[in-house]
């Protein structure tokens, strides 16, 4: 069965520091992978996606992620965090089957940014 | 801007009193989804429509129903809400095939 693991429930970084959020997936074929961000009380905003091709993908707000098939990982990175990046981050994999895009989410990583 | 709009943003309902949540989209996507997100948990798919075809997830309670009268609108009906149905309900849309889903702002439902 497909699944997504985000090992870090909560991370605190200082403003200006670099950030890496971990994501591991379990999937039987070539996955399509997403990172979404959710501010308190809000919906989900897509940061970036991987379908195929270049394994380093660029997203909005200065985020990037690298797909590593050998490690079944899709870690999210940002070189310099801003206070406005404080939010919850969800990694997701597109589920197998059909023409629809059902998403299986990880449990999320809550990011706090210290001044 | 094209988008996914959910109404209301906040809803309080009494235990056992039916409630309907609304979702509309201007993206003209043929797939619409409803996710339930309980506090500090990941969103969980309840069901989705592919055009007019309704697809229920195996573990979605019978208490939850959905209607899609046209491409633009989709409704989530909770027939007899329980306290455990307190959650954020997220509507999303996508085209068919390998593509991303676009989410609305969510409706935060509280059952009292």
XYZ file of C-alpha atoms in Angstrom:
227
model
C 0.000 0.000 0.000
C 1.121 3.513 -0.671
C 2.160 5.580 2.317
C 4.055 8.713 3.227
C 6.195 9.237 6.314
C 7.283 12.577 7.654
C 9.574 11.714 10.552
C 9.721 15.186 12.055
C 6.509 16.303 13.733
C 7.853 19.679 14.780
C 10.927 21.665 13.700
C 12.182 25.023 14.917
C 14.717 27.026 12.926
C 16.111 30.513 13.231
C 15.195 33.099 10.641
C 17.821 33.088 7.897
C 18.894 29.524 8.604
C 18.563 26.731 6.079
C 15.742 24.218 6.244
C 15.261 20.614 5.255
C 12.017 18.740 5.851
C 12.107 15.001 5.362
C 9.652 12.851 3.460
C 9.792 9.151 2.694
C 7.259 7.339 0.586
C 6.227 3.811 -0.161
C 5.003 3.262 -3.696
C 5.085 0.397 -6.163
C 5.847 2.362 -9.303
C 7.201 5.756 -10.272
C 5.467 8.073 -7.850
C 4.188 11.520 -8.332
C 4.986 13.574 -5.293
C 3.890 16.872 -3.848
C 4.648 19.285 -1.068
C 1.825 21.425 0.264
C 1.900 24.153 2.892
C -0.928 25.012 5.259
C -1.112 28.160 7.367
C -3.308 28.029 10.484
C -6.990 27.788 9.610
C -6.288 27.797 5.883
C -6.420 25.380 3.000
C -3.474 23.707 1.325
C -1.230 25.546 -1.086
C 0.933 23.631 -3.519
C 4.640 24.389 -3.135
C 6.000 22.043 -5.780
C 5.476 18.734 -7.516
C 7.483 15.936 -9.079
C 6.114 13.808 -11.893
C 9.200 12.783 -13.873
C 12.423 14.115 -15.343
C 14.826 16.304 -13.424
C 14.973 15.042 -9.865
C 15.555 18.514 -8.413
C 12.370 20.537 -8.654
C 11.887 24.188 -7.925
C 8.774 25.545 -6.326
C 7.251 28.754 -5.118
C 8.543 30.890 -2.243
C 12.146 29.753 -2.810
C 11.534 26.097 -1.965
C 13.036 23.140 -3.778
C 12.841 19.378 -3.349
C 14.932 16.484 -4.529
C 13.533 13.119 -5.552
C 15.835 10.240 -4.647
C 14.477 6.928 -5.861
C 17.186 4.882 -4.132
C 16.183 6.353 -0.772
C 12.447 6.652 -1.489
C 12.717 10.238 -0.376
C 11.453 13.630 -1.475
C 12.943 16.119 0.976
C 11.984 19.783 0.919
C 14.674 22.441 1.283
C 15.020 26.176 1.538
C 18.389 27.948 1.863
C 17.186 30.820 4.042
C 13.971 30.689 6.046
C 11.749 33.726 6.537
C 9.408 34.257 9.485
C 6.478 33.987 7.082
C 7.446 30.369 6.347
C 6.106 29.278 9.731
C 3.308 26.843 8.853
C 2.568 23.148 8.547
C 4.085 21.279 5.626
C 2.583 18.150 4.113
C 4.239 15.726 1.753
C 1.853 13.706 -0.412
C 1.947 10.960 -3.000
C -0.565 10.519 -5.790
C -2.382 7.234 -5.340
C -2.294 4.499 -7.929
C -5.148 3.784 -10.243
C -7.727 5.504 -12.356
C -7.589 8.882 -13.917
C -8.013 10.829 -10.723
C -5.452 12.252 -8.369
C -6.243 10.957 -4.943
C -3.574 12.096 -2.536
C -2.121 10.237 0.405
C -0.638 12.652 2.874
C 2.032 12.355 5.488
C 1.201 13.482 8.997
C 2.828 16.850 8.465
C 5.741 18.814 9.905
C 4.992 21.939 11.877
C 7.653 24.577 11.270
C 8.327 27.304 13.802
C 10.688 30.176 12.948
C 12.600 31.958 15.686
C 13.595 35.601 15.204
C -8.620 34.525 -10.517
C -9.728 30.966 -11.085
C -10.073 29.222 -7.786
C -11.805 26.809 -5.447
C -14.205 28.462 -3.024
C -15.693 26.874 0.051
C -18.636 28.158 2.036
C -19.018 28.771 4.823
C -15.518 29.160 6.249
C -16.786 28.327 9.726
C -19.840 26.295 10.690
C -21.145 25.317 14.081
C -23.884 22.710 14.171
C -25.653 20.761 16.859
C -25.159 17.089 17.440
C -27.441 15.196 15.082
C -28.541 18.222 13.047
C -27.881 17.798 9.302
C -25.364 20.152 7.791
C -24.258 20.907 4.225
C -20.906 22.309 3.153
C -20.448 23.885 -0.242
C -17.618 23.960 -2.763
C -17.477 25.773 -6.090
C -14.748 26.025 -8.687
C -13.976 28.200 -11.662
C -11.177 25.965 -12.940
C -13.524 23.763 -14.983
C -11.840 20.669 -13.595
C -13.702 17.432 -14.016
C -12.586 15.888 -10.724
C -13.634 17.158 -7.296
C -12.573 15.746 -3.937
C -13.598 16.071 -0.303
C -11.005 15.595 2.416
C -11.496 15.549 6.177
C -8.708 16.915 8.363
C -8.979 16.487 12.102
C -6.899 18.553 14.444
C -3.158 17.957 14.036
C -3.740 15.184 11.519
C -3.204 14.717 7.802
C -6.066 15.284 5.383
C -7.956 12.068 4.625
C -9.948 11.524 1.451
C -13.665 10.917 1.980
C -14.799 10.631 -1.652
C -14.433 12.158 -5.067
C -16.351 12.787 -8.259
C -14.931 12.098 -11.687
C -17.402 14.050 -13.763
C -20.709 12.670 -12.471
C -19.288 9.394 -11.234
C -19.194 9.229 -7.455
C -16.376 7.296 -5.793
C -16.567 6.604 -2.089
C -13.531 5.607 -0.029
C -14.016 2.267 1.693
C -13.787 3.641 5.208
C -15.933 6.752 4.754
C -18.885 6.581 7.179
C -22.374 6.279 5.685
C -23.231 9.483 7.507
C -21.309 11.392 4.843
C -22.883 11.973 1.460
C -22.084 14.167 -1.503
C -23.828 15.771 -4.450
C -22.468 17.288 -7.607
C -25.282 18.985 -9.534
C -22.944 20.407 -12.193
C -19.251 20.772 -13.016
C -18.805 23.836 -10.842
C -20.439 22.819 -7.591
C -20.056 19.998 -5.106
C -21.703 19.589 -1.711
C -20.826 17.581 1.355
C -23.811 16.502 3.427
C -23.443 15.150 6.934
C -26.760 13.594 7.847
C -26.361 13.256 11.599
C -23.140 14.873 12.754
C -21.428 13.471 15.792
C -18.874 15.152 18.016
C -16.166 13.162 16.216
C -17.020 14.892 12.945
C -15.555 18.144 14.212
C -12.825 18.839 11.677
C -11.651 20.970 8.777
C -13.248 19.884 5.511
C -11.214 20.566 2.410
C -12.496 20.582 -1.141
C -10.060 20.091 -3.997
C -10.235 19.869 -7.768
C -8.018 18.529 -10.510
C -8.005 17.626 -14.140
C -7.788 13.960 -14.937
C -4.413 12.342 -15.380
C -1.154 13.097 -13.627
C -1.598 16.584 -12.379
C -1.887 18.535 -9.183
C -4.917 19.176 -7.036
C -6.041 22.667 -6.087
C -7.522 23.163 -2.650
C -10.058 25.571 -1.258
C -9.608 27.429 2.012
C -11.565 24.816 3.912
C -14.630 24.841 6.139
C -14.001 24.409 9.825
C -16.935 22.460 11.225
C -17.615 22.270 14.931
C -20.258 19.891 16.255
C -21.582 20.821 19.700
